[in-house]
């Protein structure tokens, strides 16, 4: 019988060796090696994190918060390197989501999927 942890580490290596991850890392390095790009990207990530924290704490997100996030999103969308990085992040996120669905399949078969997912 396969040790699930050994398989998980094999999957981790496969992800690291994938073209999608290599592209993400390459774009991340490009953005982080340019001071102005890094500042813009870090500011955007900080705003994202703050909004997520407010949501998790049940706090209201103000109109000012929303406007700030929209302005930053517009700025990074105009920055080619960051826009490409965000697209690569989205691609990796989809891959991880797909992998999670595969991993969860035995439990869903055992317990059934929640009604809202069916």
PDB file of C-alpha atoms in Angstrom:
ATOM      1  CA  UNK A   1       0.000   0.000   0.000  1.00  0.00           C
ATOM      2  CA  UNK A   2       1.255   3.480  -0.878  1.00  0.00           C
ATOM      3  CA  UNK A   3       2.207   5.856   1.895  1.00  0.00           C
ATOM      4  CA  UNK A   4       0.033   8.935   1.264  1.00  0.00           C
ATOM      5  CA  UNK A   5       2.762  11.245   2.585  1.00  0.00           C
ATOM      6  CA  UNK A   6       5.292   9.856   0.108  1.00  0.00           C
ATOM      7  CA  UNK A   7       2.769  10.432  -2.669  1.00  0.00           C
ATOM      8  CA  UNK A   8       2.131  13.976  -1.394  1.00  0.00           C
ATOM      9  CA  UNK A   9       5.854  14.779  -1.529  1.00  0.00           C
ATOM     10  CA  UNK A  10       5.992  13.318  -5.038  1.00  0.00           C
ATOM     11  CA  UNK A  11       3.083  15.591  -5.977  1.00  0.00           C
ATOM     12  CA  UNK A  12       4.888  18.569  -4.434  1.00  0.00           C
ATOM     13  CA  UNK A  13       7.948  17.809  -6.574  1.00  0.00           C
ATOM     14  CA  UNK A  14       5.760  17.454  -9.673  1.00  0.00           C
ATOM     15  CA  UNK A  15       4.232  20.868  -8.980  1.00  0.00           C
ATOM     16  CA  UNK A  16       7.678  22.451  -8.512  1.00  0.00           C
ATOM     17  CA  UNK A  17       8.879  20.834 -11.751  1.00  0.00           C
ATOM     18  CA  UNK A  18       5.800  21.853 -13.745  1.00  0.00           C
ATOM     19  CA  UNK A  19       6.052  24.472 -16.482  1.00  0.00           C
ATOM     20  CA  UNK A  20       3.244  26.446 -14.824  1.00  0.00           C
ATOM     21  CA  UNK A  21       5.130  26.739 -11.532  1.00  0.00           C
ATOM     22  CA  UNK A  22       8.420  27.519 -13.256  1.00  0.00           C
ATOM     23  CA  UNK A  23       6.708  30.315 -15.190  1.00  0.00           C
ATOM     24  CA  UNK A  24       5.125  31.656 -11.985  1.00  0.00           C
ATOM     25  CA  UNK A  25       8.506  31.662 -10.226  1.00  0.00           C
ATOM     26  CA  UNK A  26      10.182  33.355 -13.183  1.00  0.00           C
ATOM     27  CA  UNK A  27       7.557  36.126 -13.248  1.00  0.00           C
ATOM     28  CA  UNK A  28       7.686  36.483  -9.466  1.00  0.00           C
ATOM     29  CA  UNK A  29      11.459  36.916  -9.594  1.00  0.00           C
ATOM     30  CA  UNK A  30      11.167  39.531 -12.356  1.00  0.00           C
ATOM     31  CA  UNK A  31       8.644  41.574 -10.357  1.00  0.00           C
ATOM     32  CA  UNK A  32      10.623  41.270  -7.124  1.00  0.00           C
ATOM     33  CA  UNK A  33      13.895  42.310  -8.762  1.00  0.00           C
ATOM     34  CA  UNK A  34      12.430  45.648  -9.872  1.00  0.00           C
ATOM     35  CA  UNK A  35      12.000  48.013  -6.905  1.00  0.00           C
ATOM     36  CA  UNK A  36       8.979  49.933  -8.236  1.00  0.00           C
ATOM     37  CA  UNK A  37       7.218  46.747  -9.388  1.00  0.00           C
ATOM     38  CA  UNK A  38       7.881  45.120  -6.037  1.00  0.00           C
ATOM     39  CA  UNK A  39       6.469  48.119  -4.109  1.00  0.00           C
ATOM     40  CA  UNK A  40       3.325  48.156  -6.244  1.00  0.00           C
ATOM     41  CA  UNK A  41       2.859  44.391  -5.981  1.00  0.00           C
ATOM     42  CA  UNK A  42       3.501  44.335  -2.215  1.00  0.00           C
ATOM     43  CA  UNK A  43       1.025  47.174  -1.682  1.00  0.00           C
ATOM     44  CA  UNK A  44      -1.623  45.298  -3.661  1.00  0.00           C
ATOM     45  CA  UNK A  45      -1.004  42.081  -1.713  1.00  0.00           C
ATOM     46  CA  UNK A  46      -1.192  43.957   1.586  1.00  0.00           C
ATOM     47  CA  UNK A  47      -4.543  45.481   0.616  1.00  0.00           C
ATOM     48  CA  UNK A  48      -5.836  42.039  -0.407  1.00  0.00           C
ATOM     49  CA  UNK A  49      -4.716  40.579   2.918  1.00  0.00           C
ATOM     50  CA  UNK A  50      -6.334  43.405   4.914  1.00  0.00           C
ATOM     51  CA  UNK A  51      -9.657  42.933   3.103  1.00  0.00           C
ATOM     52  CA  UNK A  52      -9.545  39.160   3.642  1.00  0.00           C
ATOM     53  CA  UNK A  53      -8.825  39.700   7.342  1.00  0.00           C
ATOM     54  CA  UNK A  54     -11.809  42.050   7.644  1.00  0.00           C
ATOM     55  CA  UNK A  55     -14.059  39.511   5.917  1.00  0.00           C
ATOM     56  CA  UNK A  56     -12.870  36.685   8.172  1.00  0.00           C
ATOM     57  CA  UNK A  57     -13.430  38.832  11.263  1.00  0.00           C
ATOM     58  CA  UNK A  58     -16.919  39.751  10.081  1.00  0.00           C
ATOM     59  CA  UNK A  59     -16.016  43.419   9.787  1.00  0.00           C
ATOM     60  CA  UNK A  60     -17.641  45.676   7.226  1.00  0.00           C
ATOM     61  CA  UNK A  61     -15.572  46.616   4.210  1.00  0.00           C
ATOM     62  CA  UNK A  62     -15.896  50.343   3.661  1.00  0.00           C
ATOM     63  CA  UNK A  63     -16.442  52.071   0.350  1.00  0.00           C
ATOM     64  CA  UNK A  64     -12.974  53.586   0.852  1.00  0.00           C
ATOM     65  CA  UNK A  65     -11.466  50.079   1.165  1.00  0.00           C
ATOM     66  CA  UNK A  66     -13.205  49.003  -2.028  1.00  0.00           C
ATOM     67  CA  UNK A  67     -12.052  52.079  -3.927  1.00  0.00           C
ATOM     68  CA  UNK A  68      -8.465  51.612  -2.756  1.00  0.00           C
ATOM     69  CA  UNK A  69      -8.500  47.976  -3.887  1.00  0.00           C
ATOM     70  CA  UNK A  70     -10.022  48.908  -7.254  1.00  0.00           C
ATOM     71  CA  UNK A  71      -7.417  51.616  -7.823  1.00  0.00           C
ATOM     72  CA  UNK A  72      -4.590  49.227  -7.022  1.00  0.00           C
ATOM     73  CA  UNK A  73      -6.115  46.545  -9.226  1.00  0.00           C
ATOM     74  CA  UNK A  74      -6.293  49.030 -12.097  1.00  0.00           C
ATOM     75  CA  UNK A  75      -2.657  50.006 -11.540  1.00  0.00           C
ATOM     76  CA  UNK A  76      -1.373  46.452 -11.521  1.00  0.00           C
ATOM     77  CA  UNK A  77      -3.479  45.631 -14.562  1.00  0.00           C
ATOM     78  CA  UNK A  78      -1.591  48.327 -16.432  1.00  0.00           C
ATOM     79  CA  UNK A  79       1.770  46.932 -15.322  1.00  0.00           C
ATOM     80  CA  UNK A  80       2.593  44.175 -17.793  1.00  0.00           C
ATOM     81  CA  UNK A  81       4.928  42.193 -15.516  1.00  0.00           C
ATOM     82  CA  UNK A  82       2.534  42.173 -12.563  1.00  0.00           C
ATOM     83  CA  UNK A  83      -0.443  41.414 -14.806  1.00  0.00           C
ATOM     84  CA  UNK A  84       1.406  38.393 -16.189  1.00  0.00           C
ATOM     85  CA  UNK A  85       2.321  37.317 -12.657  1.00  0.00           C
ATOM     86  CA  UNK A  86      -1.325  37.553 -11.587  1.00  0.00           C
ATOM     87  CA  UNK A  87      -2.380  35.446 -14.575  1.00  0.00           C
ATOM     88  CA  UNK A  88       0.237  32.826 -13.685  1.00  0.00           C
ATOM     89  CA  UNK A  89      -0.972  32.857 -10.054  1.00  0.00           C
ATOM     90  CA  UNK A  90      -4.536  32.313 -11.260  1.00  0.00           C
ATOM     91  CA  UNK A  91      -3.380  29.357 -13.376  1.00  0.00           C
ATOM     92  CA  UNK A  92      -1.592  27.761 -10.389  1.00  0.00           C
ATOM     93  CA  UNK A  93      -4.633  28.402  -8.213  1.00  0.00           C
ATOM     94  CA  UNK A  94      -6.822  26.531 -10.715  1.00  0.00           C
ATOM     95  CA  UNK A  95      -4.378  23.624 -10.750  1.00  0.00           C
ATOM     96  CA  UNK A  96      -4.324  23.448  -6.927  1.00  0.00           C
ATOM     97  CA  UNK A  97      -8.129  23.613  -6.877  1.00  0.00           C
ATOM     98  CA  UNK A  98      -8.340  20.754  -9.374  1.00  0.00           C
ATOM     99  CA  UNK A  99      -5.893  18.703  -7.301  1.00  0.00           C
ATOM    100  CA  UNK A 100      -7.910  19.371  -4.146  1.00  0.00           C
ATOM    101  CA  UNK A 101     -11.064  18.076  -5.860  1.00  0.00           C
ATOM    102  CA  UNK A 102      -9.220  14.884  -6.838  1.00  0.00           C
ATOM    103  CA  UNK A 103      -7.828  14.417  -3.322  1.00  0.00           C
ATOM    104  CA  UNK A 104     -11.232  14.976  -1.701  1.00  0.00           C
ATOM    105  CA  UNK A 105     -13.041  12.539  -4.002  1.00  0.00           C
ATOM    106  CA  UNK A 106     -12.790   9.498  -1.632  1.00  0.00           C
ATOM    107  CA  UNK A 107     -14.348  11.491   1.222  1.00  0.00           C
ATOM    108  CA  UNK A 108     -17.068  12.879  -1.027  1.00  0.00           C
ATOM    109  CA  UNK A 109     -17.871   9.355  -2.194  1.00  0.00           C
ATOM    110  CA  UNK A 110     -17.992   8.174   1.408  1.00  0.00           C
ATOM    111  CA  UNK A 111     -20.007  11.027   2.889  1.00  0.00           C
ATOM    112  CA  UNK A 112     -21.573  12.522  -0.228  1.00  0.00           C
ATOM    113  CA  UNK A 113     -21.007  16.004  -1.572  1.00  0.00           C
ATOM    114  CA  UNK A 114     -22.708  18.919   0.190  1.00  0.00           C
ATOM    115  CA  UNK A 115     -26.039  19.740  -1.459  1.00  0.00           C
ATOM    116  CA  UNK A 116     -24.905  23.165  -2.668  1.00  0.00           C
ATOM    117  CA  UNK A 117     -22.122  21.498  -4.720  1.00  0.00           C
ATOM    118  CA  UNK A 118     -24.359  18.924  -6.364  1.00  0.00           C
TER     119      UNK A 118
END
